Short mmCIF file of C-alpha atoms in Angstrom, two decimals:
data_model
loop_
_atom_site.label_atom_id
_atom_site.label_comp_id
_atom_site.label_asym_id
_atom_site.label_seq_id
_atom_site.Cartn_x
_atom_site.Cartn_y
_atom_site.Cartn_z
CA UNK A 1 -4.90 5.98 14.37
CA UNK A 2 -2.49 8.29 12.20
CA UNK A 3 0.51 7.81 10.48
CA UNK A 4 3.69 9.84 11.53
CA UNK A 5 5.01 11.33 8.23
CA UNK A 6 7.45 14.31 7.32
CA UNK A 7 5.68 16.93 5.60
CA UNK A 8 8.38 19.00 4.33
CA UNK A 9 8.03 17.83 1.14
CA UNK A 10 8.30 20.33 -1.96
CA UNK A 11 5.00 21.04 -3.16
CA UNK A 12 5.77 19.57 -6.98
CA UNK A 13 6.77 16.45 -4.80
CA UNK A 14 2.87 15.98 -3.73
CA UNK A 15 1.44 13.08 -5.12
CA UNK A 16 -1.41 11.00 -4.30
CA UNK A 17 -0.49 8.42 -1.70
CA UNK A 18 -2.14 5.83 0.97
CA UNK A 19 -1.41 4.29 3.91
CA UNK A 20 -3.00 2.01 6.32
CA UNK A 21 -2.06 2.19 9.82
CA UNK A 22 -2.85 0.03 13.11
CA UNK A 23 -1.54 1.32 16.78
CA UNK A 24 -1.13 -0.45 19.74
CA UNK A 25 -2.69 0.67 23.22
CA UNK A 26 0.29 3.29 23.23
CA UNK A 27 -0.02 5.21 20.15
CA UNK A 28 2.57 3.39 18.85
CA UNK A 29 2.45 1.98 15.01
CA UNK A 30 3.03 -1.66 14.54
CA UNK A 31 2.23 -2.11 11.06
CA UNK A 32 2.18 0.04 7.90
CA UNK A 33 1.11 -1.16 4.40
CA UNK A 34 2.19 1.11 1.62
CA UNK A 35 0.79 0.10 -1.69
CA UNK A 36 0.73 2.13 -5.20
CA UNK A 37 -0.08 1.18 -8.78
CA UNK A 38 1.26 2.19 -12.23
CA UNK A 39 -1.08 2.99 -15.15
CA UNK A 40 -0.50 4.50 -18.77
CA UNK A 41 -3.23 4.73 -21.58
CA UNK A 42 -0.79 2.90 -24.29
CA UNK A 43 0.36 -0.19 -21.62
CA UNK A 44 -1.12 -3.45 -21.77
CA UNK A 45 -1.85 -3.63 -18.45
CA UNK A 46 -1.03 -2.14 -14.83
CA UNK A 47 1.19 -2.64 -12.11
CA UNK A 48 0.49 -2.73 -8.72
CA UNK A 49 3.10 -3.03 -5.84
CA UNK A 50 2.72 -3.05 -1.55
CA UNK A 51 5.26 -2.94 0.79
CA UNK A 52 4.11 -3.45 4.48
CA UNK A 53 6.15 -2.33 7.54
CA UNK A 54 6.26 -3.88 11.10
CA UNK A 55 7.11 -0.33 12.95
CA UNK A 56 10.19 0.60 10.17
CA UNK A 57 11.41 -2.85 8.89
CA UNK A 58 10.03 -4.21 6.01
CA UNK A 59 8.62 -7.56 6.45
CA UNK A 60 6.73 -8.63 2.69
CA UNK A 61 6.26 -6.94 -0.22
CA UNK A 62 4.47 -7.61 -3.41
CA UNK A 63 4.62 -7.04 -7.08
CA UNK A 64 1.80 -7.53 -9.77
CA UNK A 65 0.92 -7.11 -13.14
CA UNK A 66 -2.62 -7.40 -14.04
CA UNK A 67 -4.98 -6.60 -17.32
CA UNK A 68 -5.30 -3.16 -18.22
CA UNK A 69 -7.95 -0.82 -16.34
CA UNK A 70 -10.71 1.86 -17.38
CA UNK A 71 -8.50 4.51 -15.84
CA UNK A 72 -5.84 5.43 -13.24
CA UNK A 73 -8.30 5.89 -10.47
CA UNK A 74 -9.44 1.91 -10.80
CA UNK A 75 -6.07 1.04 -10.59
CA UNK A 76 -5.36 2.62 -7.30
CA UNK A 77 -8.42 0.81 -6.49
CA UNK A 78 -7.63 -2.59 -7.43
CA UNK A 79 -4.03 -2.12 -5.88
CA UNK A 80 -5.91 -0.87 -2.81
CA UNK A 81 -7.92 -4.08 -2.97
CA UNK A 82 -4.66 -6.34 -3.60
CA UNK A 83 -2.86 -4.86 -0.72
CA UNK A 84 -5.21 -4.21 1.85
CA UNK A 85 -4.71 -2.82 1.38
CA UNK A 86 -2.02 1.36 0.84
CA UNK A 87 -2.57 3.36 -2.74
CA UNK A 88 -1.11 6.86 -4.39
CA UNK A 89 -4.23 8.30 -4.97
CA UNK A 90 -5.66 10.93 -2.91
CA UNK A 91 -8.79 11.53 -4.75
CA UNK A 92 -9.51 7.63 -4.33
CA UNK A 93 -8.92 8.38 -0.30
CA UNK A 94 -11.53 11.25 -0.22
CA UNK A 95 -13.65 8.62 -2.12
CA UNK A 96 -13.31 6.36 0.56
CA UNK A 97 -13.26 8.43 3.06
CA UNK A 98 -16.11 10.49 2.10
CA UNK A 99 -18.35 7.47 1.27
CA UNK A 100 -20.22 9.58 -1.55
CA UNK A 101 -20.94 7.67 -4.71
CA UNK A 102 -19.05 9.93 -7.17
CA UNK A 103 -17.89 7.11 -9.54
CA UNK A 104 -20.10 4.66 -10.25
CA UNK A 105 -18.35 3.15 -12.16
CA UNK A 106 -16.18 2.32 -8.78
CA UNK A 107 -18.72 0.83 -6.90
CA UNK A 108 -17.15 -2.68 -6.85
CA UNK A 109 -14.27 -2.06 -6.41
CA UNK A 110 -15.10 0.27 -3.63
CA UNK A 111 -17.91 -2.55 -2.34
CA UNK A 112 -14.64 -4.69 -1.77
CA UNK A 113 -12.40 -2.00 0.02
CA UNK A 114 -15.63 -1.46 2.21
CA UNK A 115 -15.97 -5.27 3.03
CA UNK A 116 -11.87 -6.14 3.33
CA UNK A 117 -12.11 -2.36 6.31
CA UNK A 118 -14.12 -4.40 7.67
CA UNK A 119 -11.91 -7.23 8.52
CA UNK A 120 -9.99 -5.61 10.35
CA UNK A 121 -10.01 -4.66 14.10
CA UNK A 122 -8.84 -0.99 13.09
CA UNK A 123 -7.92 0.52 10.20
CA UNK A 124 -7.17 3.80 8.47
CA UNK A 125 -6.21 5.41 5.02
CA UNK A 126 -4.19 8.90 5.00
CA UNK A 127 -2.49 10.54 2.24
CA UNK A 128 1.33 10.39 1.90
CA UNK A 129 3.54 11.66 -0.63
CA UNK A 130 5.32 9.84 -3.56
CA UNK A 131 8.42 10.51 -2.18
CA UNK A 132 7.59 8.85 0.62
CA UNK A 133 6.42 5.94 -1.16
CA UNK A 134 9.15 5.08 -3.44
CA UNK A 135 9.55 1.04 -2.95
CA UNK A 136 6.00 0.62 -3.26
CA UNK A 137 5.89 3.13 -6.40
CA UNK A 138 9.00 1.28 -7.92
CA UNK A 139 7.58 -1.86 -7.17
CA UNK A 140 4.41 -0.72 -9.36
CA UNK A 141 6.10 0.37 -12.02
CA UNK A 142 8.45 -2.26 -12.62
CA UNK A 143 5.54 -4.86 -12.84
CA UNK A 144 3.76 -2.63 -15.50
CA UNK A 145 6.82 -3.03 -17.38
CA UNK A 146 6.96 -6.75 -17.41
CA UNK A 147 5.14 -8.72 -20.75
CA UNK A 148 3.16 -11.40 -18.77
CA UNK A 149 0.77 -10.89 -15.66
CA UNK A 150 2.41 -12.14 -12.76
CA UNK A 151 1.54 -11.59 -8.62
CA UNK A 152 4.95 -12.16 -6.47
CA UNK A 153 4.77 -11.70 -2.56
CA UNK A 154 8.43 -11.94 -0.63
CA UNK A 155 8.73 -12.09 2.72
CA UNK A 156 11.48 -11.00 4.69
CA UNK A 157 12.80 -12.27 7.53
CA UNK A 158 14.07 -9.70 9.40
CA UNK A 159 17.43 -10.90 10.95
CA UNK A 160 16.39 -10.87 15.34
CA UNK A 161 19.82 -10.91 16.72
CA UNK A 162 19.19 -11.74 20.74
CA UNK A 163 20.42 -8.80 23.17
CA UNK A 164 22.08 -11.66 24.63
CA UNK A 165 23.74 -15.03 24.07
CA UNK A 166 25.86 -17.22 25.80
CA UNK A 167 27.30 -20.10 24.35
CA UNK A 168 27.03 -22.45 27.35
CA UNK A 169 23.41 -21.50 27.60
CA UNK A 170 20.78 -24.73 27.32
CA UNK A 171 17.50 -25.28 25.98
#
């Protein structure tokens, strides 16, 4: 399982990013979750946001504020929870990806990423760039700005225009 994703990318552009990605028989990605969170030391609280992707069209997304956190790193967490599950965090990926215990002060929060991977029938987390996350990192940020806690998920419904259509066709 990978995630296609362009790489030319400035290097002051890199920023910690997630994704989640399941393939069909083919190779072929049918659905990508992007998720990233928004933390600052003086807020009173974070944002999270998710956007998730059947092949390129966005089909839900998702916008929450929530009480503040011990640090940035437990926010990409918890938004990696939210979500299930796609972050901007890359040291929270080689966290998960590593499975060492080198925050404790993780552990449930990574307990509940391990348990929600589990879930599914595959699953995997890469790195991506900010830029390449930008309605999921919007999405994030405008939440943190917001005075109450809130959690908003939208669907969209795609418009599926038929290849073909006859008006004296019957049902």
């Amino acid at each position: 399982m990978a995630q296609i994703v362009e790489t030319n990318f400035a290097a002051e552009e890199r920023s910690p990013v997630i994704a989640s990605v399941t393939e069909d028989a083919n190779g072929t990605c049918l659905w990508r979750c992007q998720v990233d969170a928004s933390w600052s030391e003086k807020s009173d609280g974070i944002g999270m946001g998710f956007v998730l992707y059947d092949q390129e069209v966005e089909v839900l997304n998702g916008s929450r504020k929530g009480p503040q956190t011990e640090s940035p790193l437990h926010t990409e967490a918890e938004s990696l929870v939210w979500a299930m599950k796609e972050s901007d965090c890359q040291q929270l990926i080689n966290i998960i990806q590593q499975q060492k215990k080198l925050w404790p002060s993780l552990d449930p929060e990574l307990d509940e990423i391990e348990a929600l991977k589990n879930t599914f029938n595959a699953v995997s987390f890469k790195f991506i760039s900010r830029s390449a996350n930008v309605r999921a990192d919007g999405l994030a940020k405008d939440a943190r700005s917001r005075v109450q806690s809130f959690s908003l998920v939208e669907v969209k419904d795609p418009l599926r225009l038929a290849l073909e259509a006859s008006l004296y066709e019957t049902f």
